[in-house]
XYZ file of C-alpha atoms in Angstrom:
180
model
C 0.000 0.000 0.000
C 1.583 3.077 1.314
C -0.849 5.100 -0.656
C 0.770 8.444 -0.924
C -2.480 9.709 -2.368
C -3.039 11.015 -5.852
C -0.770 13.982 -5.279
C 1.869 12.286 -3.100
C 1.318 14.688 -0.185
C 4.522 16.045 1.305
C 3.956 14.174 4.526
C 3.081 10.981 2.684
C 0.026 10.736 4.930
C -2.567 9.898 2.299
C -3.946 13.428 2.189
C -3.592 15.864 -0.653
C -4.355 19.541 -0.764
C -7.314 20.658 -2.876
C -7.339 24.016 -4.675
C -9.172 25.639 -1.751
C -6.314 24.645 0.570
C -8.272 22.107 2.649
C -6.978 18.562 2.992
C -8.974 15.950 1.090
C -9.157 12.407 2.400
C -8.153 10.066 -0.399
C -9.713 6.906 1.060
C -13.258 8.275 0.905
C -15.410 9.213 -2.060
C -17.671 12.245 -2.364
C -20.425 10.412 -0.446
C -18.040 9.558 2.406
C -17.809 5.874 1.525
C -14.461 4.161 2.019
C -12.650 3.324 -1.189
C -9.280 2.142 -2.409
C -7.248 4.977 -3.911
C -6.969 4.752 -7.704
C -3.250 4.913 -8.467
C -3.601 3.771 -12.082
C -2.591 7.084 -13.624
C 0.515 7.511 -11.470
C 3.883 6.793 -13.076
C 5.989 3.913 -11.792
C 8.655 4.944 -9.325
C 11.469 3.169 -7.553
C 10.546 3.263 -3.868
C 12.172 2.310 -0.589
C 10.900 2.475 2.975
C 12.696 1.552 6.172
C 10.984 1.000 9.510
C 12.337 0.022 12.906
C 11.101 -0.944 16.328
C 12.259 -2.764 19.424
C 11.174 -5.340 21.948
C 12.302 -5.049 25.557
C 13.189 -8.342 27.233
C 14.883 -9.452 30.426
C 18.666 -9.827 30.237
C 18.223 -13.563 30.871
C 16.008 -13.893 27.818
C 18.481 -11.904 25.728
C 21.252 -14.311 26.774
C 19.076 -17.294 25.815
C 18.379 -15.753 22.392
C 22.078 -15.095 21.807
C 23.012 -18.625 22.923
C 20.283 -20.154 20.734
C 18.949 -21.720 23.930
C 15.262 -20.869 23.498
C 13.177 -24.036 23.556
C 11.078 -23.053 20.526
C 14.150 -22.675 18.296
C 16.190 -19.966 16.615
C 14.351 -16.787 17.605
C 15.935 -14.368 15.154
C 15.746 -16.716 12.160
C 12.072 -17.331 12.868
C 11.397 -13.625 13.365
C 13.153 -12.853 10.065
C 10.850 -15.283 8.253
C 7.825 -13.730 9.989
C 8.917 -10.239 8.983
C 9.387 -11.153 5.333
C 6.083 -13.030 5.215
C 4.302 -10.021 6.734
C 5.807 -7.696 4.124
C 4.567 -9.964 1.348
C 1.038 -10.163 2.799
C 0.475 -6.576 3.929
C -2.199 -6.012 1.289
C -4.217 -8.852 2.835
C -4.248 -7.408 6.353
C -4.610 -3.642 5.911
C -7.886 -2.493 4.354
C -7.589 -0.542 1.091
C -3.909 -1.440 0.776
C -2.660 -2.139 -2.733
C -0.851 -5.358 -3.540
C 2.562 -4.225 -4.697
C 5.498 -6.006 -6.315
C 8.110 -6.379 -3.586
C 11.560 -6.335 -5.179
C 13.624 -6.635 -2.004
C 13.309 -7.044 1.768
C 16.222 -6.645 4.162
C 15.947 -7.387 7.876
C 18.540 -6.444 10.462
C 18.545 -7.272 14.167
C 20.560 -5.421 16.796
C 20.694 -7.263 20.115
C 21.324 -5.157 23.223
C 21.481 -5.964 26.925
C 17.720 -5.663 27.406
C 16.248 -5.311 23.933
C 16.242 -6.490 20.357
C 15.841 -3.884 17.653
C 14.521 -4.889 14.240
C 14.939 -2.789 11.111
C 13.090 -3.770 7.938
C 13.839 -2.189 4.562
C 11.426 -2.780 1.689
C 11.894 -1.893 -1.968
C 9.420 -1.853 -4.837
C 8.941 -0.374 -8.267
C 5.397 0.758 -8.822
C 2.718 3.371 -8.367
C 2.523 3.475 -4.576
C 4.961 3.350 -1.677
C 5.972 0.564 0.679
C 6.108 2.066 4.172
C 3.114 0.035 5.370
C 4.946 -3.104 4.269
C 8.039 -2.067 6.236
C 5.914 -1.357 9.322
C 4.100 -4.692 9.011
C 7.476 -6.440 8.749
C 8.731 -4.788 11.930
C 5.611 -5.413 13.996
C 5.221 -9.023 12.909
C 8.928 -9.724 13.347
C 8.833 -8.325 16.890
C 5.603 -10.183 17.677
C 7.336 -13.344 16.502
C 10.207 -12.695 18.922
C 7.655 -12.260 21.721
C 5.915 -15.507 20.775
C 9.198 -17.395 20.707
C 10.321 -16.167 24.159
C 7.040 -15.729 26.020
C 7.605 -18.743 28.288
C 10.872 -17.182 29.522
C 9.342 -13.703 29.887
C 6.202 -14.747 31.771
C 6.136 -13.997 35.499
C 4.543 -16.124 38.261
C 1.166 -14.492 37.637
C 1.302 -15.178 33.883
C 1.997 -11.568 32.953
C 4.802 -9.912 31.033
C 5.979 -7.020 33.239
C 9.343 -6.575 31.500
C 8.240 -7.230 27.928
C 7.061 -4.539 25.543
C 7.252 -3.565 21.911
C 7.914 0.126 21.359
C 9.279 2.858 19.158
C 7.916 1.464 15.890
C 8.475 4.115 13.234
C 9.296 4.797 9.607
C 12.866 6.082 9.495
C 13.315 6.430 5.732
C 11.074 6.897 2.737
C 12.501 7.395 -0.745
C 10.922 7.762 -4.160
C 12.689 8.174 -7.501
C 11.194 8.224 -10.954
C 12.124 5.125 -12.939
C 15.145 5.900 -15.083
C 16.542 8.706 -12.909
């Protein structure tokens, strides 16, 4: 998806300015009904989006991940697969999201003392951007980490007081006309 809207608004937020200066919502028609944005007339562009986020874990869980000692298996390898799968299926989970041709997905983990950071970079060539795909990759990858380590993170009451996913954001968005 990453519908930049018909005019590719400066903020990339799906809104475009009309001649009167008011923002027009691009996912609604004149009657207020939700619709998919028509990007058919837009030229193809080379696009890249990078998102990142982190999951906070106990130091003991971090050590188990690094030692490949988590009972469910290789946490980061599984999370990488989850992230890539999420990128490829974003159009199926976010309403009004276009199915786009993914040309590349890169995942990078940074393991700290009490957290794992995941960065997902997505590339496409087409009529709409790929930041939603990058965000879906990050959130699903981090959710996969949580699923893999939840037995180690759970406290005596069955809660997760030290576990949280945070700081999910788009850190890069690039668009270049094909042939530039």
